[in-house]
Short mmCIF file of C-alpha atoms and ligand atoms in Angstrom, two decimals:
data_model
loop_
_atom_site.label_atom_id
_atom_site.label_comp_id
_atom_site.label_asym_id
_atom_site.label_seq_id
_atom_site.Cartn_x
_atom_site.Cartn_y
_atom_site.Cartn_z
CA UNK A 447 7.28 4.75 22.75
CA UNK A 448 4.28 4.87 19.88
CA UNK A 449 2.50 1.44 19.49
CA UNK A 450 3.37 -0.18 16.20
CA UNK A 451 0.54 -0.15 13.49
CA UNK A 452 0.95 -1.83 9.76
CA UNK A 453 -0.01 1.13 7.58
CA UNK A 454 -0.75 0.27 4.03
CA UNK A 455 1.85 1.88 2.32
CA UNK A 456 1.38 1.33 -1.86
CA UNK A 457 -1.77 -0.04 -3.17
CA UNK A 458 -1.71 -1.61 -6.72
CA UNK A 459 -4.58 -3.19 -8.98
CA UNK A 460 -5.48 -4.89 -11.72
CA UNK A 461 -8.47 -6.46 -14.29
CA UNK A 462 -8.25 -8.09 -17.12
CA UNK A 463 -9.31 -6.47 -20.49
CA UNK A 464 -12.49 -8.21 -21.27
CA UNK A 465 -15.96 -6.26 -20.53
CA UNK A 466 -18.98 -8.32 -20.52
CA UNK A 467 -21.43 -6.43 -20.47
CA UNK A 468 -25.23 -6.71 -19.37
CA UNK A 469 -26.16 -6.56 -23.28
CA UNK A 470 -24.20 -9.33 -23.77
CA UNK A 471 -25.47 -11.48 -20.69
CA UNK A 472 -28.74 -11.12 -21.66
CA UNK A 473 -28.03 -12.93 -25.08
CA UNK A 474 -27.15 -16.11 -22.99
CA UNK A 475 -29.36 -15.75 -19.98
CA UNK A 476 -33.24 -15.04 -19.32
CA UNK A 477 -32.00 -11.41 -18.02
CA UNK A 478 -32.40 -7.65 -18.46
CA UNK A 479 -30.00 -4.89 -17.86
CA UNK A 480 -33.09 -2.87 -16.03
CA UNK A 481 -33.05 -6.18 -13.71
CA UNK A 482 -29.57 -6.69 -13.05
CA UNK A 483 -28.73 -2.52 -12.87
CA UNK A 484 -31.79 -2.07 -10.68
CA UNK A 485 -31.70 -5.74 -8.16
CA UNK A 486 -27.83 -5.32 -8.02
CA UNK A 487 -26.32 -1.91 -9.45
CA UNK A 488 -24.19 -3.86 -12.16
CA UNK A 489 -23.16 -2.43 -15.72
CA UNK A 490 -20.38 -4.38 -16.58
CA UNK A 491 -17.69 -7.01 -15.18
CA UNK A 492 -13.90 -8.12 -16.29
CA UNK A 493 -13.72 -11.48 -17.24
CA UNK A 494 -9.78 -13.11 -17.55
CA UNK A 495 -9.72 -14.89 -20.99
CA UNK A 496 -6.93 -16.89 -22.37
CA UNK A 497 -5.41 -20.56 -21.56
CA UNK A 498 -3.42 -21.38 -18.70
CA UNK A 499 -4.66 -18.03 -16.90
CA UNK A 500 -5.74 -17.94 -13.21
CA UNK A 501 -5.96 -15.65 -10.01
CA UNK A 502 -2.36 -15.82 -9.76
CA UNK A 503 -1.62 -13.91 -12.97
CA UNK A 504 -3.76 -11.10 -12.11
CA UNK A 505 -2.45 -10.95 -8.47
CA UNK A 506 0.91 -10.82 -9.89
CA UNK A 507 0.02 -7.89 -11.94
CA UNK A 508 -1.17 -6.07 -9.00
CA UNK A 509 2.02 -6.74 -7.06
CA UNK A 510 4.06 -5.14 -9.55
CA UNK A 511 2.04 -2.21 -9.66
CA UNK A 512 2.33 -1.77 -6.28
CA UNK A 513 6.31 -2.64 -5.65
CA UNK A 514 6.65 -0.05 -8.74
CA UNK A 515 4.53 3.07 -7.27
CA UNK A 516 7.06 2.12 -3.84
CA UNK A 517 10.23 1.90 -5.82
CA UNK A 518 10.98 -0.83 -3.62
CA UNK A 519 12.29 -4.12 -5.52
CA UNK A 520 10.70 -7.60 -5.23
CA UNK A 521 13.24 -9.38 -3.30
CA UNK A 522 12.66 -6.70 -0.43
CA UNK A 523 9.47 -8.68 0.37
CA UNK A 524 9.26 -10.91 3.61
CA UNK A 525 5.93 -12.35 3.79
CA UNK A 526 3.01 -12.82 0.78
CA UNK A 527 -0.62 -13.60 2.04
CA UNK A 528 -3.25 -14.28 -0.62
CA UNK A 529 -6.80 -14.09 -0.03
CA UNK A 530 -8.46 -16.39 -2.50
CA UNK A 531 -11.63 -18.74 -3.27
CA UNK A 532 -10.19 -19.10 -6.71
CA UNK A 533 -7.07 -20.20 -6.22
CA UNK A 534 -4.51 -21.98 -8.85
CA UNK A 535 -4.89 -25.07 -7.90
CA UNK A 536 -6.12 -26.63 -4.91
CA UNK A 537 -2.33 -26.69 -3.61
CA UNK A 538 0.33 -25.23 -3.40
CA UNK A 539 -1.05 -21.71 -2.24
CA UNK A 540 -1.61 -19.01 -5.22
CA UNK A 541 0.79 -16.70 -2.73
CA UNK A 542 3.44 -19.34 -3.77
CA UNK A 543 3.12 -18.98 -7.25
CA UNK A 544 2.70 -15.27 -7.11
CA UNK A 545 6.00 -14.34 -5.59
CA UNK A 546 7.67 -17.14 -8.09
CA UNK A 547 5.85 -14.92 -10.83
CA UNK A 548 7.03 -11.55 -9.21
CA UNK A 549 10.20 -12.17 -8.47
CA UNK A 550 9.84 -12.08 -4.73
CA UNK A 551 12.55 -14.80 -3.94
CA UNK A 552 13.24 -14.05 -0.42
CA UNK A 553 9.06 -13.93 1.10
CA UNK A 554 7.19 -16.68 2.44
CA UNK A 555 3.50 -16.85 1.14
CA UNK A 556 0.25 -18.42 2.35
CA UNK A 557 -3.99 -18.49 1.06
CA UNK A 558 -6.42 -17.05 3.47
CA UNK A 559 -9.99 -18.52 2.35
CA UNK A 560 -12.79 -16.76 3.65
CA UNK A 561 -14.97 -16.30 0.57
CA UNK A 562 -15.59 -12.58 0.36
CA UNK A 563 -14.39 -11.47 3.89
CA UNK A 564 -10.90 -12.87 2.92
CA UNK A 565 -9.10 -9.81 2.15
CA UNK A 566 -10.28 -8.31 5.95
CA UNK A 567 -9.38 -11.84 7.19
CA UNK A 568 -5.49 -11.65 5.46
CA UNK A 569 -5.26 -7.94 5.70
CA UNK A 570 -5.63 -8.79 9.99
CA UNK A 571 -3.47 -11.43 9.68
CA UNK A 572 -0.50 -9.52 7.70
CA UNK A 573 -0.66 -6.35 10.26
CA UNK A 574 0.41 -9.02 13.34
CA UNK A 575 3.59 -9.78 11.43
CA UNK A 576 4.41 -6.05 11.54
CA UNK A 577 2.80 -5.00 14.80
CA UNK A 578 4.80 -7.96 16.27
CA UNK A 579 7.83 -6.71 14.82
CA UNK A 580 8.06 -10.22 12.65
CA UNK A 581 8.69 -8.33 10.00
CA UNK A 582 8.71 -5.13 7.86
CA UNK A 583 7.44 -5.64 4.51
CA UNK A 584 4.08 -7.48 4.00
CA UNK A 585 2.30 -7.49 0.96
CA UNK A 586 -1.47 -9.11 1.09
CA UNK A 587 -3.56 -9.57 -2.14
CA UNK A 588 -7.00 -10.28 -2.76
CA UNK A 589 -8.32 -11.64 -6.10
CA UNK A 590 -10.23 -14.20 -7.93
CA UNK A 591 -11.21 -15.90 -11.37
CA UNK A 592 -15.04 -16.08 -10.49
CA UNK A 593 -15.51 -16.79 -14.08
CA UNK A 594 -13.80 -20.30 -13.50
CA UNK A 595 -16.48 -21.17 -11.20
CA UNK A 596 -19.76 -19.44 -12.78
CA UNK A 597 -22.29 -21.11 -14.38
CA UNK A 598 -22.89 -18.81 -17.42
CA UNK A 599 -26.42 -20.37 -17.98
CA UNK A 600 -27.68 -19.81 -14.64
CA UNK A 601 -29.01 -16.20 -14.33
CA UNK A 602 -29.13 -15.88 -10.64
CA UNK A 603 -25.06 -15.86 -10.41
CA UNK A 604 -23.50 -15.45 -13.44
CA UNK A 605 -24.38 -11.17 -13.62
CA UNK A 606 -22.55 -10.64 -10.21
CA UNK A 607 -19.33 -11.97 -10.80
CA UNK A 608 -16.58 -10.57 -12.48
CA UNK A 609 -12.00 -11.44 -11.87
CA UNK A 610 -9.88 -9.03 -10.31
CA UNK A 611 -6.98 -8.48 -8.06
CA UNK A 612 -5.80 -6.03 -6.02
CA UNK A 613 -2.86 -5.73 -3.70
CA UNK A 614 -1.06 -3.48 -0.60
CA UNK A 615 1.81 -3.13 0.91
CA UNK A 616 1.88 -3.09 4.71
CA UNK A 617 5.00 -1.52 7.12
CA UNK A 618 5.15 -0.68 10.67
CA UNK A 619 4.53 3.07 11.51
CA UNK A 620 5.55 4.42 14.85
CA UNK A 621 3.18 7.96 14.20
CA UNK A 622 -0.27 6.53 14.96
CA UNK A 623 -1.50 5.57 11.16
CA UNK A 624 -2.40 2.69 9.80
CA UNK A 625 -4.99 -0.20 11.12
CA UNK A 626 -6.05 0.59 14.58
CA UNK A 627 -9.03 -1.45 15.13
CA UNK A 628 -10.51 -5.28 13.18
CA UNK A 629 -13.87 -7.39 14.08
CA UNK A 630 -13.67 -10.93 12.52
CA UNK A 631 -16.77 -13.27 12.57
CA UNK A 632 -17.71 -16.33 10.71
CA UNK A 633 -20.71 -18.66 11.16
CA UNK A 634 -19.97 -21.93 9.48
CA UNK A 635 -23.63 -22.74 9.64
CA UNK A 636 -24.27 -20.55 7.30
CA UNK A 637 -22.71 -22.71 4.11
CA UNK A 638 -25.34 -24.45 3.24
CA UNK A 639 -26.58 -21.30 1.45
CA UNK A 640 -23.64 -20.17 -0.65
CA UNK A 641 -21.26 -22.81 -1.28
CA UNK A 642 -19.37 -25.24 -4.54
CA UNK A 643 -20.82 -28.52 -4.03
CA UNK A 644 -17.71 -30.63 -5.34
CA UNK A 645 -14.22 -30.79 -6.06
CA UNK A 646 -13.08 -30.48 -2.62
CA UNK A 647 -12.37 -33.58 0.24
CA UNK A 648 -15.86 -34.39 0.87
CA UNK A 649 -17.00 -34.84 -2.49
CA UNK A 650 -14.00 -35.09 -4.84
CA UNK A 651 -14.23 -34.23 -8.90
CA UNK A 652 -16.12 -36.56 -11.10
CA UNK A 653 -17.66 -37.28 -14.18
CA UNK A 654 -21.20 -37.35 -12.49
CA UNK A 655 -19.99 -34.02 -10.33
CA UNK A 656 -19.23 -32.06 -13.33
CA UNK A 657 -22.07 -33.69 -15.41
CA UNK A 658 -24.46 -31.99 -12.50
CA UNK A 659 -22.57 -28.41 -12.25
CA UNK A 660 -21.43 -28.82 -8.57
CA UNK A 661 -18.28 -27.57 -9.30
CA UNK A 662 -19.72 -23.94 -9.95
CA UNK A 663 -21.28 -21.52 -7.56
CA UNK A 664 -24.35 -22.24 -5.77
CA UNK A 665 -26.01 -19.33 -4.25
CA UNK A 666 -29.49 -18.95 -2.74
CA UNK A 667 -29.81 -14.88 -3.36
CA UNK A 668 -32.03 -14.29 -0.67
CA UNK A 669 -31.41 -15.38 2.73
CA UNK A 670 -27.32 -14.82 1.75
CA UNK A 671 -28.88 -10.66 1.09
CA UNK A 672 -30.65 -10.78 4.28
CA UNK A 673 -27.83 -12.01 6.23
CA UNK A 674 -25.48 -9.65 4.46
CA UNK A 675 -27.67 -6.42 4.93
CA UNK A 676 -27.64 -7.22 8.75
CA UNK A 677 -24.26 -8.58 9.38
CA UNK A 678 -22.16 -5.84 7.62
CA UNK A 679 -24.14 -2.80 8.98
CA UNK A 680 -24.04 -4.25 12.43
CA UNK A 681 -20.56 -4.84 11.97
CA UNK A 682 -19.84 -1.60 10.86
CA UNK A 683 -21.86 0.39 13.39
CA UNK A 684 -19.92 -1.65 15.76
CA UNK A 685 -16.40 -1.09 15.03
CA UNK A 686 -17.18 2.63 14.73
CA UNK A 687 -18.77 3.23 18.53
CA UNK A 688 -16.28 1.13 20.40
CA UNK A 689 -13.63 3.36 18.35
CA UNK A 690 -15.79 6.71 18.78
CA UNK A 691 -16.47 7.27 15.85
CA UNK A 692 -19.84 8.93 14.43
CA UNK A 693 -20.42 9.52 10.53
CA UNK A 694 -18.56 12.73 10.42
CA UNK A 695 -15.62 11.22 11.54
CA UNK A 696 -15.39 8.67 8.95
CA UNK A 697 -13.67 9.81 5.82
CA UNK A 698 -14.52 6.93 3.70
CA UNK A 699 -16.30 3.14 3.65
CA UNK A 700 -14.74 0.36 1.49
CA UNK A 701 -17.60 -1.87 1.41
CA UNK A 702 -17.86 -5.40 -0.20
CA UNK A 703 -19.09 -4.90 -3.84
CA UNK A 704 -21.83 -7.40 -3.73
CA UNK A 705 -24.82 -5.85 -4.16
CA UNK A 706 -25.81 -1.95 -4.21
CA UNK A 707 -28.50 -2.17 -2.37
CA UNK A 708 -26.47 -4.37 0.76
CA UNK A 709 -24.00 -1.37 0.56
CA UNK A 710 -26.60 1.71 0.68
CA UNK A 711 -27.79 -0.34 3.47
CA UNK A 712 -24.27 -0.14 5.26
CA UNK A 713 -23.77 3.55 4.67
CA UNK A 714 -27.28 4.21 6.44
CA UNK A 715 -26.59 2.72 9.68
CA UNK A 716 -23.29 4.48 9.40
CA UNK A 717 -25.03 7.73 9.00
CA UNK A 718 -22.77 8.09 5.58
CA UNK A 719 -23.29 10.04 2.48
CA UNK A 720 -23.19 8.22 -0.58
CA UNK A 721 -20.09 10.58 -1.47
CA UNK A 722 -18.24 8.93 1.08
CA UNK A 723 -18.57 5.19 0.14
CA UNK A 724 -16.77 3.53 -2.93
CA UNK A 725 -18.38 1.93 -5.42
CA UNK A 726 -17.38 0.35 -8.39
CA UNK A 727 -19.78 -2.25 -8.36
CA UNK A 728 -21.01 -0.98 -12.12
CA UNK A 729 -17.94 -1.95 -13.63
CA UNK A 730 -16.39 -4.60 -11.83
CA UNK A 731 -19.59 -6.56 -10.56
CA UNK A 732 -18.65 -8.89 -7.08
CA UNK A 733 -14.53 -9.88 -7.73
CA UNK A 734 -15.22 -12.04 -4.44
CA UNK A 735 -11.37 -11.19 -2.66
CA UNK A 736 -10.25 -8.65 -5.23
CA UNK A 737 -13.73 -6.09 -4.20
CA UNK A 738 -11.75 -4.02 -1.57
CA UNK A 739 -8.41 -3.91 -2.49
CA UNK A 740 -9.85 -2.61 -5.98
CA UNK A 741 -11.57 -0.04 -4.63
CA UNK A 742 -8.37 0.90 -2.59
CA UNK A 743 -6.31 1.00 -5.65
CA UNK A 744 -8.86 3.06 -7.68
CA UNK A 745 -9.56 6.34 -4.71
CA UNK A 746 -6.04 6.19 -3.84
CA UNK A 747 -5.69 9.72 -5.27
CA UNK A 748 -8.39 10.84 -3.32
CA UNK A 749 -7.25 9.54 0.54
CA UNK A 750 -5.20 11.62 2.72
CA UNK A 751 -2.77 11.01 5.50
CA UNK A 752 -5.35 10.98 8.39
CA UNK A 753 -8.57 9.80 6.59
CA UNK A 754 -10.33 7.61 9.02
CA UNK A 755 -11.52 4.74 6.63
CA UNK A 756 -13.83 1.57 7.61
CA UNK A 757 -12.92 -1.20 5.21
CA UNK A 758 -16.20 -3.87 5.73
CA UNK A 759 -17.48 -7.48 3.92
CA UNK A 760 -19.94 -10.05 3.97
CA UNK A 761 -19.48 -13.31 2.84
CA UNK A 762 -19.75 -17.48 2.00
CA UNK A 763 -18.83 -19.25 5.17
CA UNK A 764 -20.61 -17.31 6.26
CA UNK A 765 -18.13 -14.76 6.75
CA UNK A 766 -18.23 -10.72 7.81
CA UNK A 767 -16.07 -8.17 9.40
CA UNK A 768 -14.92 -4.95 9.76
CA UNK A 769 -11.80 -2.84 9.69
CA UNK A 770 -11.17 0.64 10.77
CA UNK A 771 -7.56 2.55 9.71
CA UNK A 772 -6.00 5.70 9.77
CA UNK A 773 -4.84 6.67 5.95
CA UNK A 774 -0.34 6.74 6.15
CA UNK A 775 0.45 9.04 3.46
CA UNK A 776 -0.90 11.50 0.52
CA UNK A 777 -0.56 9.73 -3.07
O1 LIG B 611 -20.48 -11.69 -2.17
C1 LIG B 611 -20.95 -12.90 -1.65
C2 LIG B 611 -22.21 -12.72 -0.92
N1 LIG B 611 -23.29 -12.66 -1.87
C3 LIG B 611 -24.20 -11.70 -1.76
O2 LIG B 611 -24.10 -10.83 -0.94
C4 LIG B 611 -25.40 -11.79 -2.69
C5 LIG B 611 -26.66 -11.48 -1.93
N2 LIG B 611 -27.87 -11.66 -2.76
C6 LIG B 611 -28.19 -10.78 -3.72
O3 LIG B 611 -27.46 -9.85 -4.02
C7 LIG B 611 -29.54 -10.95 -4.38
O4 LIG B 611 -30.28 -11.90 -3.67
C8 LIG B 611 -29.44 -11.40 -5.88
C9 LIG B 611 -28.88 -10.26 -6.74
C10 LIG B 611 -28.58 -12.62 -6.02
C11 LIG B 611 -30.83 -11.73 -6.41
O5 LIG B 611 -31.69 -10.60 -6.26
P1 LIG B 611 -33.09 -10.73 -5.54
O6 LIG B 611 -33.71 -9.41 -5.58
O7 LIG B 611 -32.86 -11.34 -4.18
O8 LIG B 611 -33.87 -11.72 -6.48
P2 LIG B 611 -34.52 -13.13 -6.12
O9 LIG B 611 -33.50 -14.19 -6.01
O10 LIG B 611 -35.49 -12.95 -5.01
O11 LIG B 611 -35.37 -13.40 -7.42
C12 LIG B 611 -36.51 -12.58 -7.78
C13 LIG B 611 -37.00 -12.99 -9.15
C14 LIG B 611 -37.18 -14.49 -9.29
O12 LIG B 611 -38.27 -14.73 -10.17
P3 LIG B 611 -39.72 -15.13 -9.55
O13 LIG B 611 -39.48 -16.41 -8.80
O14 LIG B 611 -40.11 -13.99 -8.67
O15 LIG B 611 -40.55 -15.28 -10.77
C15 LIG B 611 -35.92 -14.93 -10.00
O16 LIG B 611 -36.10 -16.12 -10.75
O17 LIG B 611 -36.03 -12.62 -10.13
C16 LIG B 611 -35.69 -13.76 -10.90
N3 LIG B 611 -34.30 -13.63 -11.34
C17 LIG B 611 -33.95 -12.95 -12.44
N4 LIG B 611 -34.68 -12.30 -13.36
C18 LIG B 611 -34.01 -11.69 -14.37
C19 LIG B 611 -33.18 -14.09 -10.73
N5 LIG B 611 -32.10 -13.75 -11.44
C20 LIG B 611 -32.55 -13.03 -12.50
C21 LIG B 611 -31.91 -12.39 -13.57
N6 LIG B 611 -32.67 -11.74 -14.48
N7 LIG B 611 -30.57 -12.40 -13.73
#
């Protein structure tokens, strides 16, 4: 009998309507499009405005895109993971309020926080369920509200980040397609570089906290770029040889959206074309979680049954993987 994959089976997405724009940045920041398009290869990013809004409205969104391209209905779901660093609330997990918001009655849900990496992280996690025979019907998102947690007067962060969410649907497949192969590392040494100071156990909310910013990003650019460049091409070129794979085999690479330059970097070890990779880093900027499924939701057309794909991220933690599937179906 055929081994048991998860294949992602429906893929949905969504961002919210606002477009800020690098015009508009630079009238609050000490920034230039030419800088930002040129050091990072962002145009534009979605922001989510209006009160009471978080990650879990936009992940909701996605779900129902997804359950409607399936025809399947909500209450046909068993098990919600969420891969967030923006979540609702600190507790109870964003998965939670996203199947209360969807309608999915009969699912368990859980977060998955590994900064950027968290959708490879959750995606790994959700194919055991099926591959285990646990259960049938999996959905995984991966989104965030960066804007809740950007500093919109410090120029080094606020042009990468932009909200997002994206979702798919996993189920077994007996025929060989679907995720064959995942590397998972973390090095928890790397926090001190890219990291939110306070609001969590070891330094709770405050007045002085808040008063002092720690509750947004905190990012030092360069040794997080250096890290990423060589972590997610070695990464890459590793999940591909101990597969046997070379660069004509591989139809497509999701890469993290952080930075243009950290992907171009990834396709050249991989020996890719640039037609081969997706970006959508000009109009979506670094949605943390929501970068790959995005990019999933938006090519969908363009994958076929077969496709070898490497999905691959670097992120806070630090955190960086890779994932290498077979494409299930034709859209
Ligand atoms: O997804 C999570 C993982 N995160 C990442 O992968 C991000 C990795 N890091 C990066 O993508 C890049 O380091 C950044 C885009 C964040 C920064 O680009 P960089 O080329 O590394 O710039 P830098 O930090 O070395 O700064 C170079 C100069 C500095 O000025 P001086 O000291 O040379 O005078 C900065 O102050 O650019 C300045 N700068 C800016 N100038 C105009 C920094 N931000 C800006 C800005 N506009 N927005």
């Amino acid at each position: 009998m055929q081994k048991i994959h998860a294949a992602i089976t429906a893929v949905g997405g969504y961002v919210p309507d606002y477009v800020l724009t690098n015009a508009e940045l630079e009238k609050m920041v000490d920034t230039t499009d030419e800088w930002i398009q040129s050091r990072t290869g962002i145009k534009e990013r979605h922001i989510l405005k209006g009160e009471g809004l978080g990650t879990s409205d936009m992940g909701t969104e996605a779900v129902k895109v997804l359950l409607e391209k399936r025809g399947i209905s909500p209450l046909d779901i068993e098990l919600v993971i969420c891969a967030t660093t923006t979540p609702d609330m600190q507790f109870p997990a964003t998965a939670n309020v996203i199947c209360d918001k969807a309608g999915m009655k009969n699912a368990f849900g859980y977060d998955i926080n590994a900064a950027c990496s968290g959708f490879l992280y959750a995606l790994t996690t959700g194919a055991q369920y099926i591959e285990t025979g646990r259960c049938k019907k999996v959905i995984v998102v991966g989104g965030d509200k960066m804007s809740s947690i950007v500093d919109y007067t410090d120029r080094a962060t606020c042009i990468i980040f932009g909200d997002g969410a994206g979702a798919v649907l996993l189920e077994p497949n007996d025929e060989g397609y679907g995720i064959q192969d995942s590397i998972l590392r973390s090095d928890g040494s790397g926090r001190i570089h890219l990291h939110q100071k306070a609001g969590g156990s070891v330094k709770p909310a405050s007045m002085e906290t808040v008063m002092n910013k720690e509750h947004y990003i905190y990012q030092e650019g360069q040794p997080v770029f250096k890290f990423a460049v060589k972590n997610m091409a070695d990464v890459s070129a590793e999940i591909m040889e101990r597969n046997g794979l070379t660069g004509d085999d591989v139809a497509w690479l999701v890469p993290h959206q952080a930075n243009k330059r950290i992907i171009s970097a990834t396709a050249d070890r991989m020996n890719l074309s640039e037609d081969k990779v997706m970006i959508n880093i000009d109009r979506y900027g670094n949605t943390t979680n929501g970068t790959l499924p995005l990019c999933l939701w938006e090519w969908q057309k363009r994958l076929h049954k077969g496709d070898n794909i490497i999905l691959a991220a670097f992120g806070g933690g630090f955190t960086w993987g890779a994932i290498y599937l077979k494409w299930a179906y034709e859209s």
